[in-house]
Each structure stands twice: as structure tokens, then as C-alpha cells.
Coordinates of C-alpha atoms (C1' of nucleotides) in Angstrom, one line a residue:
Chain A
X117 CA 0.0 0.0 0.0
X118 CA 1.4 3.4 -0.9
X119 CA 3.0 5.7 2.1
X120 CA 1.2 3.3 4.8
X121 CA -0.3 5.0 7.7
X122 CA 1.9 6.0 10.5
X123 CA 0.2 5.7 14.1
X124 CA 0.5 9.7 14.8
X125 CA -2.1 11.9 14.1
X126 CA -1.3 14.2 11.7
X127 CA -0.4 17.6 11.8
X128 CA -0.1 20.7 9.7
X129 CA 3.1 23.1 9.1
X130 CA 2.7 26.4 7.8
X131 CA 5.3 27.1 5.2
X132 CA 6.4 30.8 4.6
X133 CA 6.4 30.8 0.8
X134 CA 4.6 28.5 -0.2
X135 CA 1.9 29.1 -2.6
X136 CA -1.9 29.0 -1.0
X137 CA -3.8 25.9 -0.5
X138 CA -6.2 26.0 -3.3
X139 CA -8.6 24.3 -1.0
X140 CA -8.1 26.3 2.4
X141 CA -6.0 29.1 1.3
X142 CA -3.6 28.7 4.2
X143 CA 0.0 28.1 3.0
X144 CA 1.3 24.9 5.1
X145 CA 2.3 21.3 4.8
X146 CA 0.1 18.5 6.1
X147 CA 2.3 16.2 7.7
X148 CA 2.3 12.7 9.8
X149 CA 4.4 12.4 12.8
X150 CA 6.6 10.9 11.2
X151 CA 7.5 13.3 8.8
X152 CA 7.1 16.1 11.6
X153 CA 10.7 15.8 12.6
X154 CA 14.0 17.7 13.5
X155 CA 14.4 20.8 10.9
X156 CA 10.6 20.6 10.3
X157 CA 9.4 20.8 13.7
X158 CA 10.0 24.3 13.5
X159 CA 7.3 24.7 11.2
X160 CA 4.6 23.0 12.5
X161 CA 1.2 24.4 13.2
X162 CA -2.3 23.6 13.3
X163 CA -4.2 21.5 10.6
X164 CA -6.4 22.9 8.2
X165 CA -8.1 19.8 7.0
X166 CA -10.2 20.0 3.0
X167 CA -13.7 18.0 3.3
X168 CA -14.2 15.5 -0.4
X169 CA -17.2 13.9 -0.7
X170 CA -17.7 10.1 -0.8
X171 CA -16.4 8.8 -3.8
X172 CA -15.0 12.1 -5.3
X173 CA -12.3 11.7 -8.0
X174 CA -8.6 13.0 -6.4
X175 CA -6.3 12.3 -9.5
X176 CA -6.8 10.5 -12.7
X177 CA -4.4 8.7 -14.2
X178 CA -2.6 10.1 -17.0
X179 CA -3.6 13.6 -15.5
X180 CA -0.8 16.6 -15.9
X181 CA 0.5 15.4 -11.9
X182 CA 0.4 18.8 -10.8
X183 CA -0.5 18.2 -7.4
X184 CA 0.4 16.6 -4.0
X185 CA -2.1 15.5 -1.8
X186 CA -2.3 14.6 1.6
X187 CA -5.0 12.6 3.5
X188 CA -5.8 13.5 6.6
X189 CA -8.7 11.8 7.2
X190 CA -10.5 9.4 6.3
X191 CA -9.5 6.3 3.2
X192 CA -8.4 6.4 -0.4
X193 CA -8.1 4.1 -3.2
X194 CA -5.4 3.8 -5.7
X195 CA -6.3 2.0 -8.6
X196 CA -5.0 1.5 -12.4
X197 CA -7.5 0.6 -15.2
X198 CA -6.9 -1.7 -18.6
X199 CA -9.0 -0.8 -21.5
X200 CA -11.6 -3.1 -21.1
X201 CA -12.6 -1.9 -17.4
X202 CA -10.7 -4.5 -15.3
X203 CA -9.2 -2.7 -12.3
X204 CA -6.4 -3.2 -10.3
X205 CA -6.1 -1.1 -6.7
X206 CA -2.8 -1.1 -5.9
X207 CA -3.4 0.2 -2.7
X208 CA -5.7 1.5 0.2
X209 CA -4.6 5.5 1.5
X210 CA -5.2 6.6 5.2
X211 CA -5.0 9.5 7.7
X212 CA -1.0 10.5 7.2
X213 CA -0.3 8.9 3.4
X214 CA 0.8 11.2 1.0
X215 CA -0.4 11.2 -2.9
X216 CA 1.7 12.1 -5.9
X217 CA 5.2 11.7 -4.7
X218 CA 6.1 9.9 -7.9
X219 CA 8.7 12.2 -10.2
X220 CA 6.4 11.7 -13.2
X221 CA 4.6 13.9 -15.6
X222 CA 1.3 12.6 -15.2
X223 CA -0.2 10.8 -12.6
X224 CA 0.8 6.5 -13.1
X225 CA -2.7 6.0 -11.5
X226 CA -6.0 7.0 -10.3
X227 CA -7.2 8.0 -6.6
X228 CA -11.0 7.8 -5.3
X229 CA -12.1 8.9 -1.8
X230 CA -13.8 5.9 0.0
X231 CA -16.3 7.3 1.6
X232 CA -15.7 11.3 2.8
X233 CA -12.3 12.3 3.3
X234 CA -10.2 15.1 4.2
X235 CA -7.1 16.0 2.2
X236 CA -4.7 18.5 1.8
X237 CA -4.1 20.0 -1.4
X238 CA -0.5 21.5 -3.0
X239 CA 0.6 22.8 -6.0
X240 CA 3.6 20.5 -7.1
X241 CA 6.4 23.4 -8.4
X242 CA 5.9 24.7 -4.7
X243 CA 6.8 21.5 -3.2
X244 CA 9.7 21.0 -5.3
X245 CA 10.9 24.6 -3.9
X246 CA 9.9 23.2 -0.1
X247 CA 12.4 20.4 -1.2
X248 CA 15.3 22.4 -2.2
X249 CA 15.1 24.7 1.2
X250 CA 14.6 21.3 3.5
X251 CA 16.8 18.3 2.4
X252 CA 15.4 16.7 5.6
X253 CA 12.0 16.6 3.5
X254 CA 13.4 14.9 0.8
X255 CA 14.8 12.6 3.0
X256 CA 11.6 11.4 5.0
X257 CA 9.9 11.5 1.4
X258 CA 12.7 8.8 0.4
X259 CA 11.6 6.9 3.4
X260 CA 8.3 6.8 2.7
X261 CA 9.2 5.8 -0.9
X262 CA 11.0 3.2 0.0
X263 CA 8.1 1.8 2.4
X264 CA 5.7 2.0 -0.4
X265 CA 8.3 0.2 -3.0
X266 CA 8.7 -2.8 -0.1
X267 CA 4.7 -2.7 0.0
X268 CA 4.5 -3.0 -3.2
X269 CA 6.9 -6.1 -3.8
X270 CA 4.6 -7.6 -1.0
X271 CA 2.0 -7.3 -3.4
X272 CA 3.0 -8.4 -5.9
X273 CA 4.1 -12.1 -4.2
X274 CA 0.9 -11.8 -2.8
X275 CA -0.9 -11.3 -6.5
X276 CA 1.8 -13.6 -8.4
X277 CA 2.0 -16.6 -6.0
X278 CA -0.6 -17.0 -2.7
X279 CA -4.1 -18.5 -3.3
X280 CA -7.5 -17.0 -2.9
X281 CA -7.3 -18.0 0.9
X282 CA -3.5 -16.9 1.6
X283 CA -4.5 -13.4 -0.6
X284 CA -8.0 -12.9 1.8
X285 CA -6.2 -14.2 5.1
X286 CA -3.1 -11.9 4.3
X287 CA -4.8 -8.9 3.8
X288 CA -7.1 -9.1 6.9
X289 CA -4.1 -9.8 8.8
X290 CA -2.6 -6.4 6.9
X291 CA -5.6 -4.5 8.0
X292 CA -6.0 -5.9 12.0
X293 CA -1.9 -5.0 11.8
X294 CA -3.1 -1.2 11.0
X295 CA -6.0 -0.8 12.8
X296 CA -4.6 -1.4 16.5
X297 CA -4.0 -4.0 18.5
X298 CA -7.4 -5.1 19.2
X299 CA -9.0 -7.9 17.2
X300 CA -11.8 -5.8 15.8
X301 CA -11.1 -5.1 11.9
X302 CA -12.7 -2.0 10.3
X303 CA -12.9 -2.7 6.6
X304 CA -14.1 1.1 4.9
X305 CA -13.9 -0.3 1.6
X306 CA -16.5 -2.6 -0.2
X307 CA -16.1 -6.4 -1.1
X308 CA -15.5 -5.2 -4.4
X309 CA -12.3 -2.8 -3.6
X310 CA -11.4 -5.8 -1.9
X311 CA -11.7 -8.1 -5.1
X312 CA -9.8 -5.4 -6.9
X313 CA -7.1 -5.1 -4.9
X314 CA -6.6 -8.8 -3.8
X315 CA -6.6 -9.6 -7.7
X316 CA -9.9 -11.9 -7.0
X317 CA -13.8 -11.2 -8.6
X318 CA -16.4 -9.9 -5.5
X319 CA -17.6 -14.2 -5.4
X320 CA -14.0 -15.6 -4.3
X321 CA -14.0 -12.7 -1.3
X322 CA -17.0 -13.2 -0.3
X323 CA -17.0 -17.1 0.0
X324 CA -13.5 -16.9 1.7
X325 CA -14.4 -14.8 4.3
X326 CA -17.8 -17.4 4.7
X327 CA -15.5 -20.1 4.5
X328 CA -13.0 -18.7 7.2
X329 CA -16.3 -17.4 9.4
X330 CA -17.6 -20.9 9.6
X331 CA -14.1 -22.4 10.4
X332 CA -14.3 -20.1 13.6
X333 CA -11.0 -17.5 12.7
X334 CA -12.9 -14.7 12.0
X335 CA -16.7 -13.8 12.7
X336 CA -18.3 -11.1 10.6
X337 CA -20.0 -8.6 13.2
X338 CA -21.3 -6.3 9.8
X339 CA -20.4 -5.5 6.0
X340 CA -17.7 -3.0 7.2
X341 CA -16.0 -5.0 9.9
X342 CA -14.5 -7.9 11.0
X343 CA -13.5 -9.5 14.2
X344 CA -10.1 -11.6 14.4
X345 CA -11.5 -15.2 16.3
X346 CA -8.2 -17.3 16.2
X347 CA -4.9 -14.8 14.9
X348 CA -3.1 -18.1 15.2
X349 CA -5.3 -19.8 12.4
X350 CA -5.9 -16.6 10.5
X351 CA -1.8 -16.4 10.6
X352 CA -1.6 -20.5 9.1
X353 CA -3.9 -19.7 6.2
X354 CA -2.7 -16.6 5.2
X355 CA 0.9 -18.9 5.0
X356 CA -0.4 -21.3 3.4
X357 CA -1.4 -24.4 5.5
X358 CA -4.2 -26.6 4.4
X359 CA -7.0 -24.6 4.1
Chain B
X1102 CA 11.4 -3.4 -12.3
X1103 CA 13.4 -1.9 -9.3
X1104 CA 15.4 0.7 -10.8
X1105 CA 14.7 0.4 -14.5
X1106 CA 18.0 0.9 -17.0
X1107 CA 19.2 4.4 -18.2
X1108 CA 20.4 4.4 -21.4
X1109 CA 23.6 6.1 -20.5
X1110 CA 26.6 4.0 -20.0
X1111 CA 27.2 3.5 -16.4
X1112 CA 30.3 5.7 -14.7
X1113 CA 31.7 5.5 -11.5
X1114 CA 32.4 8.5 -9.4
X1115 CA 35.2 8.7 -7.0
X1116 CA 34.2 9.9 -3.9
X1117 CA 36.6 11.6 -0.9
X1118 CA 36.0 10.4 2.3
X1119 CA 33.9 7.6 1.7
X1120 CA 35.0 4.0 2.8
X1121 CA 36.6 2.0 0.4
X1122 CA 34.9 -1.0 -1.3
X1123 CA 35.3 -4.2 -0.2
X1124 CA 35.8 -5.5 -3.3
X1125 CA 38.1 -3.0 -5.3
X1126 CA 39.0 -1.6 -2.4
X1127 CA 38.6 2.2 -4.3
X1128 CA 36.6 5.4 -2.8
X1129 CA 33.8 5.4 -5.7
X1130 CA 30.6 5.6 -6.4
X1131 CA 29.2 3.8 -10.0
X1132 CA 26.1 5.3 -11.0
X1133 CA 24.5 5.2 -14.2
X1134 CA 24.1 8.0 -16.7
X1135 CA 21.2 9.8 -15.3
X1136 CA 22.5 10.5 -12.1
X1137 CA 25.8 12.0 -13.1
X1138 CA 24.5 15.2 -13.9
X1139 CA 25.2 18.5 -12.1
X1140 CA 27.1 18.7 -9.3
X1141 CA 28.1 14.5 -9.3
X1142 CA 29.5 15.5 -12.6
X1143 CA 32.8 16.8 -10.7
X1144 CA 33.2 13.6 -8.8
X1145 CA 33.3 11.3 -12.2
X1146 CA 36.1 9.3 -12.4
X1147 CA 36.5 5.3 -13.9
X1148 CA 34.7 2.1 -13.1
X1149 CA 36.3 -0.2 -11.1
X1150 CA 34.0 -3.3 -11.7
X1151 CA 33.4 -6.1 -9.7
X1152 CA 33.3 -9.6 -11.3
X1153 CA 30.4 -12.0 -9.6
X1154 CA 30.3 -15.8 -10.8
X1155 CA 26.6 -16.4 -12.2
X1156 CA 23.8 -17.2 -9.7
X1157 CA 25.7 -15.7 -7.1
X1158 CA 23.5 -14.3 -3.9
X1159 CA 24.2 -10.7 -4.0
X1160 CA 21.7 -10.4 -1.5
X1161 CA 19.2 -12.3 1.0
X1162 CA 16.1 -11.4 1.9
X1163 CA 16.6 -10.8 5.9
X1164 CA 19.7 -10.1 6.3
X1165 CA 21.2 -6.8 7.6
X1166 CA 20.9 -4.2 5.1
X1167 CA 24.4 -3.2 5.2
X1168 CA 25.0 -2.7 1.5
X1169 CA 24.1 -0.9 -1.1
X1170 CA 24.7 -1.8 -4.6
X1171 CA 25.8 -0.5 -8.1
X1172 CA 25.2 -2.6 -11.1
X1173 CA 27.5 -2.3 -13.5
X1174 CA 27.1 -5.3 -16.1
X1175 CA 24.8 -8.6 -16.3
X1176 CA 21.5 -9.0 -15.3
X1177 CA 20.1 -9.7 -12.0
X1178 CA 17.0 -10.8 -10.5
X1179 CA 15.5 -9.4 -7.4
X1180 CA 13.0 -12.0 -5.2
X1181 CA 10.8 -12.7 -2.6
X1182 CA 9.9 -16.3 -1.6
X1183 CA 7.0 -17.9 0.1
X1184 CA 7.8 -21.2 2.9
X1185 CA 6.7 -23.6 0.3
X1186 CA 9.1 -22.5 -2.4
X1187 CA 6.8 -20.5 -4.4
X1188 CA 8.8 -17.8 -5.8
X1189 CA 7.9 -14.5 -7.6
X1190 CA 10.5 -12.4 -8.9
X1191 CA 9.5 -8.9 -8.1
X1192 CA 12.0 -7.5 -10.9
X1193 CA 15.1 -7.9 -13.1
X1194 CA 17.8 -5.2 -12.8
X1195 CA 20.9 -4.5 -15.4
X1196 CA 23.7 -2.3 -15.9
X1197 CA 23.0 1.4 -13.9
X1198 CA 20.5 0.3 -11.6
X1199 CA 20.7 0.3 -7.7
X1200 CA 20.0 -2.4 -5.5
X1201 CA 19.5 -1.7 -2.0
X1202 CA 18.4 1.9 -1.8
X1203 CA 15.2 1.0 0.2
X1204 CA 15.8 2.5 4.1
X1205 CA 14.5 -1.1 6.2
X1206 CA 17.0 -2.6 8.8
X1207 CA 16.8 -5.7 6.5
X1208 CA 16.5 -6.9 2.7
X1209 CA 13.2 -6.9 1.6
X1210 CA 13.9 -9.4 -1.0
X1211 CA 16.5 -11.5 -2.6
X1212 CA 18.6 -10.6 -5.5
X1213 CA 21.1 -13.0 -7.7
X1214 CA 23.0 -12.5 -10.5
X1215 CA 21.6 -14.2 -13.8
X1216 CA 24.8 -14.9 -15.5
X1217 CA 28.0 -12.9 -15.0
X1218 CA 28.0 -9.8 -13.2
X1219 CA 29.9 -7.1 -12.6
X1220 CA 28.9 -4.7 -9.5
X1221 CA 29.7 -1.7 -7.0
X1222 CA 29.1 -2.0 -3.5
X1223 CA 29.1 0.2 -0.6
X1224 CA 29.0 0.6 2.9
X1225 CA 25.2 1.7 3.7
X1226 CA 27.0 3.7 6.3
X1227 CA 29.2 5.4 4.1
X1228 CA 26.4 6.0 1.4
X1229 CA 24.6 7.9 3.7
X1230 CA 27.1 9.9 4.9
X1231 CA 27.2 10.9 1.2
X1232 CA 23.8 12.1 0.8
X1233 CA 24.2 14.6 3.9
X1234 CA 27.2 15.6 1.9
X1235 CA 25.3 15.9 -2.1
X1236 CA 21.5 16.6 -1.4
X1237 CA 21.5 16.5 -5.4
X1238 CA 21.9 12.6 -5.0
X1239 CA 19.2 12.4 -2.7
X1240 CA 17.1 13.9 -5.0
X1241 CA 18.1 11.8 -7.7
X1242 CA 17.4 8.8 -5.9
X1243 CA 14.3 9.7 -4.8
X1244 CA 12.9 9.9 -8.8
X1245 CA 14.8 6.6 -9.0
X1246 CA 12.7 5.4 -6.2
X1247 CA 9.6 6.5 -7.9
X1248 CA 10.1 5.0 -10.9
X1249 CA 10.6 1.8 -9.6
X1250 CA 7.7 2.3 -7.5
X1251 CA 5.7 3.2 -10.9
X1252 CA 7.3 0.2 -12.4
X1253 CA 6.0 -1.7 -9.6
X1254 CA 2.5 -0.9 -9.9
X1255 CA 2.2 -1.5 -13.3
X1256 CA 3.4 -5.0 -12.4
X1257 CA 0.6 -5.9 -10.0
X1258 CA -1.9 -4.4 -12.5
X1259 CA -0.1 -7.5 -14.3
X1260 CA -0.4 -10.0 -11.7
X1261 CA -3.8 -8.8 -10.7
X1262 CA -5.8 -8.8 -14.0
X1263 CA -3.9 -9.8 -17.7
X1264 CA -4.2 -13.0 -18.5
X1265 CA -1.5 -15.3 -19.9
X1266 CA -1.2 -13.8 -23.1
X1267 CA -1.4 -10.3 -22.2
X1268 CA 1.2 -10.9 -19.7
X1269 CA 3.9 -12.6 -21.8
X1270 CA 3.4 -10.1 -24.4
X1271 CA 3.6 -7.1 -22.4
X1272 CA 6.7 -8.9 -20.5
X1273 CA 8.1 -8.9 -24.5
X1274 CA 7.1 -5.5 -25.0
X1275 CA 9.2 -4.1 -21.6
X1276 CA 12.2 -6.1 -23.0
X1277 CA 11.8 -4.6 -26.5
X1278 CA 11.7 -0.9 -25.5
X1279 CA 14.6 -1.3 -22.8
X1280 CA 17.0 -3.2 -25.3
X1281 CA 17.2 -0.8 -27.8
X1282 CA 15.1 -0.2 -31.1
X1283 CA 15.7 -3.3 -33.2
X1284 CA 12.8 -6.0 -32.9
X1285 CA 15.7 -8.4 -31.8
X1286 CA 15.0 -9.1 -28.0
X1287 CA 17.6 -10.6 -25.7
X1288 CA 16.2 -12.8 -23.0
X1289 CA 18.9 -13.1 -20.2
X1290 CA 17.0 -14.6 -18.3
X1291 CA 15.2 -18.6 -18.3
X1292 CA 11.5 -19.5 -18.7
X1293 CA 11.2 -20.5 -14.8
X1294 CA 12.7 -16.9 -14.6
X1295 CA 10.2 -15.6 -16.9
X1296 CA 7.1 -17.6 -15.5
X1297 CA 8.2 -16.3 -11.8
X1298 CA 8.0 -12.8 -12.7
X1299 CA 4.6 -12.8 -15.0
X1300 CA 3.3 -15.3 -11.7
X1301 CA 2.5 -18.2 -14.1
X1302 CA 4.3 -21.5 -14.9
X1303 CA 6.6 -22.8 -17.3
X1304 CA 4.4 -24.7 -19.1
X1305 CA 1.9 -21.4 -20.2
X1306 CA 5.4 -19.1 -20.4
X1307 CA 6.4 -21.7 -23.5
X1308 CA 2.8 -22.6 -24.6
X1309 CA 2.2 -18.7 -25.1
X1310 CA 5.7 -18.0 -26.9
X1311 CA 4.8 -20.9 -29.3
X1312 CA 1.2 -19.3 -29.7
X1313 CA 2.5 -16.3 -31.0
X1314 CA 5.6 -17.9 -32.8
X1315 CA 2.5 -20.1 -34.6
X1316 CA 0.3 -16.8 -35.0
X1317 CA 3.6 -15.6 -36.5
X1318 CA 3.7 -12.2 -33.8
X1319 CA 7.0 -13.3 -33.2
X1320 CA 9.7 -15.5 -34.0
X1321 CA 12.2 -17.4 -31.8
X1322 CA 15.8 -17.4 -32.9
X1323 CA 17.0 -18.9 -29.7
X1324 CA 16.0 -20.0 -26.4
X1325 CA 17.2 -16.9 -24.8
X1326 CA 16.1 -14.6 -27.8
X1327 CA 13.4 -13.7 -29.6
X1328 CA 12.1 -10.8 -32.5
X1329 CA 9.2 -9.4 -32.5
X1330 CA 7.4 -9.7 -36.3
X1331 CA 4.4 -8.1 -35.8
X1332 CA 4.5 -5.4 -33.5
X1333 CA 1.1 -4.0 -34.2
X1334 CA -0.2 -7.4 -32.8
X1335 CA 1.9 -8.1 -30.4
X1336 CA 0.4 -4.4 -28.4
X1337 CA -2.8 -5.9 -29.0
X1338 CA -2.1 -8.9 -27.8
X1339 CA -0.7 -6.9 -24.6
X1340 CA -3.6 -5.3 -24.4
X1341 CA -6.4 -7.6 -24.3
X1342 CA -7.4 -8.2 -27.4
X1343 CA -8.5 -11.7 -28.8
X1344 CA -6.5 -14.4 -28.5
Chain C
dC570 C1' 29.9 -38.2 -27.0
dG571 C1' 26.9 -38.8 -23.2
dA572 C1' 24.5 -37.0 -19.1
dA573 C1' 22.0 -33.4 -17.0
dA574 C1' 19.3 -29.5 -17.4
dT575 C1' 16.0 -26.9 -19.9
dT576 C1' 12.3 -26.4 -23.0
dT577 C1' 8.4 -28.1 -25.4
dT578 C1' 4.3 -30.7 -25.9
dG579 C1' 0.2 -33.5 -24.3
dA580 C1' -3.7 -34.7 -21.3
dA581 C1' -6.2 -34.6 -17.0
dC582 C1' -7.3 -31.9 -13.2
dC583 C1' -8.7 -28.1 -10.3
dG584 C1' -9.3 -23.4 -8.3
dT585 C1' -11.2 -19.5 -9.7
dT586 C1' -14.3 -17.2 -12.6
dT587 C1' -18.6 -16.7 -14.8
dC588 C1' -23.4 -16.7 -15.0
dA589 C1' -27.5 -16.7 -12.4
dA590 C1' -30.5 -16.2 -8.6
dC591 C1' -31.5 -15.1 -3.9
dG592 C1' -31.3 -12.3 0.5
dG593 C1' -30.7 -8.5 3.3
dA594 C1' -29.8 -3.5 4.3
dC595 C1' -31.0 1.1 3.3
dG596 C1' -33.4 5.0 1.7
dT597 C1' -37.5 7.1 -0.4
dG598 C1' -42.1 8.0 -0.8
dG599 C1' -46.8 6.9 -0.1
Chain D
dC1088 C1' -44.9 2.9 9.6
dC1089 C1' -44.7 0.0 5.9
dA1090 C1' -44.2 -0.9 0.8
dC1091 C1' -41.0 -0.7 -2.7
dG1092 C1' -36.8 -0.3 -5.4
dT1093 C1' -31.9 -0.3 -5.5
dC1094 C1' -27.5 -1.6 -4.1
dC1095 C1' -24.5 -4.8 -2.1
dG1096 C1' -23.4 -9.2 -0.5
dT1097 C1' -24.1 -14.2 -0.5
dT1098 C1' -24.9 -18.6 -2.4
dG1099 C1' -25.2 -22.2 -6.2
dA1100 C1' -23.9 -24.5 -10.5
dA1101 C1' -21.4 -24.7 -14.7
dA1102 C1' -17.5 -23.4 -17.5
dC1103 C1' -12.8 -22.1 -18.3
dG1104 C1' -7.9 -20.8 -18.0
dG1105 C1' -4.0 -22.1 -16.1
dT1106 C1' -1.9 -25.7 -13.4
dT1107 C1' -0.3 -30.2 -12.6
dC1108 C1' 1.6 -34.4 -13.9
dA1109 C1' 4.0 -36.9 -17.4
dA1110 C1' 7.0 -37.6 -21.2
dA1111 C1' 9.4 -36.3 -25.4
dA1112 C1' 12.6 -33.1 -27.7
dT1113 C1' 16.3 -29.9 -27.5
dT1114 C1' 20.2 -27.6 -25.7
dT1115 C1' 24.2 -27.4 -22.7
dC1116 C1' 28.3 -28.8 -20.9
dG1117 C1' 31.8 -31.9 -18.9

DNA sequence: CGAAATTTTGAACCGTTTCAACGGACGTGG
DNA sequence: CCACGTCCGTTGAAACGGTTCAAAATTTCG
């Protein structure tokens, strides 16, 4: 999953300079925790978080990448389309994860809002100057490249090699990994995202989880959530042992 | 495909005060092309190779990431296994791309050389203390990262939703772009090599090749080479249409 | 030249998809 | 408050693409 979530909430930094966010007109730089660090700390200030409606379109692919986003609430998906409608999401976005990182021209892929969310918005040349003054940026940026890159090799084992089973089972165990320690799983996105980003159709999620609910590893409290029954057997199938 | 090829030839820059290679026991750094622009450009110098005996480990998934390194010649390919054996290589690398760049306390992955191969390789320590020194490079690494990251996601839109035929051919079509304009392809690498990136088998790597050898898309000079014919056909064929 | 490894080819099998129908949750309007 | 339609998720049965198992053909290398 691109920039995964760090546990901090995030923060804002006002940035002398910096051109206004087209959204809130304040000049800053929505940061998580993580990123909030030594040279940078210096700048920090109070959020100024952008309300998107459910479902609202944040890049398209092959859009002039002009902008970097910042979610600050709220979750995102990241997805890349064939031709003929198939999709592939190639990752879920939370409170913290950045958006449009990537050096390119245009944007390598599409983002939707999942449900409302709350982003910040800024213009990409002003970003690049924010690099040049803090190398410290470009650092934590690297960073935060590098976990997405390491994601993304997970992935793609996960979408080259594991079966229907070892893809669901992974994926909760992804999700209960985010979400806290606690057992209880909140899944924001629909069976179909799900699907989408597991490489499966909506049928193979939907009996899996059925299949794994009547083995007694997980119980299904309501569409959106999930409860984690036996982590030890969830752990097994997502490694592949018998099913 | 971690850090895709530049076209340039790849240079190696010697470096003051960085720790001398293990290997060739020089104060370098090799980069590729692309990266020795600006203010690197002063620090160019000669390439002082390292020979490595084909299938050697150059790096396993786990172990301390201590090193960071340079390829200068060969091919290698990078990774990541499952407890069963199930394999998926997450990306082949040549001459000019980095290995290792990622910030994790440990390899993500695994990465051996196909063939002969000549490398750089540094002290992690010692490469960082070099991009305190040239925030240029961090810059540059930083669109490296990207593009791999790019590169990466395009792969699990792969693995996620082509079938067989649209992944071998679009596996062909990557090859044919990166080695140069001719419709001659080299194939370093093997079928299982082939099969493990695209996530299929052997069996459907050579059943698909033959397909489109029959269908005359392509021809097949050797086992490690191949031409495209039709190129028009083939970029259907890698883009869904029918068989 | 001969043995081992790799590639190709064939046939049966199987996990996932596809197609189809049902069920439940939710929101709207009567 | 309930009827109704829509959307989403679940369940079932059949079909299919790719895998698995097996063996022949080709290449590689000592």
C-alpha cells in the first residue's frame, strides 16, 4: 500500500512561501508524525483539513501530476485501469499517506475517496521549492518511498504466488496490523475494492471470508467489519497451510 | 522493475572520504548516466567493476541491510519467496540500476545475478554519509525510487488482471523498449525466470511463446532470444485483445 | 559423445471465474 | 410505519484458463 499510515495523528506546518492551498488558502504542509521531525518541527502548526465527498475523484491517471495530496482523514483508493474496465487497486490511503510523490509527468494511476475524506491540497512546483530549502523533506519522502516500494513487492508475491485464501487471510491480517492491537477489523472499503485489490472477482472474497467465518478464525460482526476469532489460524492460512 | 535501466553507460564516481569498497578496495561511487548530472558530474572518475560468478547471492532477503549496490554489467534478478518455495521475482535489474536503496533494517527481497555480473558496492554507512554531503543525489534517488515504484505498480496491475497472453506479451514489449530499437529481444534470463515474474508457470510461459511464434507475432531465434514480427499485434495482444 | 538440465508438448485436473438467482440492508415516498 | 426499489453481498452450478503431472525433444556442458 502506498505511504502506509503511521500511528501519529497528523499535523499541519505552515510554510512561509509556499503558494496557498487551493482548498483552504492557508500556506502549510500536512504532515504525519513521522514526517514532523528535527528541521521541520520548527514549522509546525495547526491543521487545516479540505472535506471530499464520498467517492470524489482525487487524480486521474494520466492527468498533468500537478498536485500533492495529503489525506488526513478518512481512506483512499489507488487504482489503475486496462482498456476493457478491469481494475487493479494497488493500494488503500489513510490519515497521514501522501499522494503524488512519484517524479512523473502525469499521474501512473487514479485516486478515489472511499467514503468522505479530508485532504490537503499543494501545488507541485511549490513543493519541489519546499524540497530544495529542507533536504530533511526529501529525506523522509525517500523513506516513505521506500516503504511504499517494499509494499509494493509484498504485493505483488501476494498477486503472483498465494491463493484465494492466503490473498483474503493476508490482507485481513494487513488490515488488523493497521487498525490497533485489538481484534476488531474495520474494513471502509467494499467487497468489491477488496476483489480489486486482492486480484480476486467480489464471489472468491465473499466465500472466503464465509469459508473462514464458519471455520471459527474470524466472525463477521457487519459488512464493514470484521472480528479476528483465532490470529493463530488466521496467521496459518494466510501462509499457506491446508485450508 | 526496481530501478529500470538508463540508457547512458554507467560511470563510476570517485568519492573523498567515503569508505573503500570491499571489493576493489577504491573510494567510488558507480552510478548510471542519469545521475551524473550537475554537481556528481565533478566527482566522475573510472569504473572499477566487480566480477560476480553467475547465480551468485548478492543479497538475502533478511539479512542486515548493510550494502548498497551498483550494477554495472549482467542482469540480476530481485526476489521474494514464500515457505513452500513458491517464488515471484518482483523485478530484473541491469547495468545502472541500484539495489538496495530501500531504508529497512533488513533486505526486503532477494537478489542473484543471472549470469555474470559485474557490481559496486558500498557501505550503507558510508552511502549515507554521502547524501548529507550531495542533497543532489538524494534527489536523484528519490525519482529513482519512484520509478521503480511506478514500475512496480504497473506489475501488480499484471499479476492482478492480464491474462497469460497479455502478460507474456507485455513482459516482451518491456524487453523490447529497454534493449534498444531493433525487434531483436535478448532474454537473459530462463523460462522458470520468466514464468516467476509474470506469476504463471513454465508450461503457459512456453505454450504462449509458441502461440505467438505459430500466430507468426513473433519468431524465436534462440531459447534466450526472440524478434518481434508483428509489433502492431503483439500491443494488441498486450492489451487484451482476442486471443 | 553422453548425461544433465532446460524447454516443449500432451492430457487430465482443479481453483477461480462466470453466470444466475436469492437475500438483506438502506433510503425514499406513499 | 410500511411498501418498494436499489444496491450490495451471499450462495449455487457450470465453464474455463491455467496448473499439474507426465514424457518427449532440444540444448548445454563436462
Amino acid at each position: 500500500m502506498p505511504s502506509s499510515a503511521a500511528s501519529a495523528v497528523p499535523v499541519c506546518l505552515p510554510v512561509e512561501g509556499l503558494d496557498p492551498c487551493g482548498h483552504c488558502g492557508a500556506r502549510h504542509l500536512s504532515v504525519c508524525g513521522a514526517l514532523a521531525e528535527e528541521g521541520l518541527r520548527r514549522l509546525a502548526g495547526l491543521a487545516h483539513p479540505v472535506e471530499v465527498a464520498a467517492d470524489a475523484v482525487l487524480m486521474r491517471e494520466g492527468d498533468p501530476a500537478d498536485q500533492l495530496i495529503n489525506i488526513t482523514a478518512g481512506a483512499v483508493r489507488v487504482s489503475k485501469l486496462l482498456a476493457d474496465g478491469r481494475r487493479q487497486i494497488v493500494g488503500f490511503l489513510f490519515a497521514g499517506d501522501f499522494l503524488g510523490l512519484a517524479s512523473g509527468e502525469t499521474y501512473p494511476f487514479s485516486a478515489e475517496a472511499i467514503g468522505p475524506v479530508s485532504v490537503c491540497r499543494f501545488r507541485r512546483a511549490a513543493y519541489r521549492g519546499l524540497l530544495a530549502e529542507l533536504p530533511a523533506l526529501e529525506g523522509a519522502l525517500l523513506d516513505r518511498s521506500s516503504d511504499d516500494l517494499r509494499a509494493a513487492q509484498n504485493h505483488m508475491l501476494l498477486l503472483g504466488r498465494k491463493t484465494a485464501t492466503e490473498r483474503v487471510a493476508s490482507f485481513l491480517l494487513d488490515v488488523s496490523r493497521r487498525s490497533g492491537e485489538g481484534s476488531a477489523i474495520e474494513l471502509p472499503m467494499s467487497r468489491a475494492e477488496i476483489a480489486d485489490y486482492l486480484g480476486l472477482t467480489i464471489e472468491t472474497v465473499s466465500r472466503t471470508l464465509t469459508r473462514m467465518k464458519t471455520a471459527g478464525v474470524i466472525s463477521l460482526p457487519g459488512l464493514r467489519s470484521a472480528r479476528v476469532e483465532r490470529p493463530d489460524r488466521l496467521a496459518a492460512l494466510a501462509s499457506g497451510e491446508a485450508p
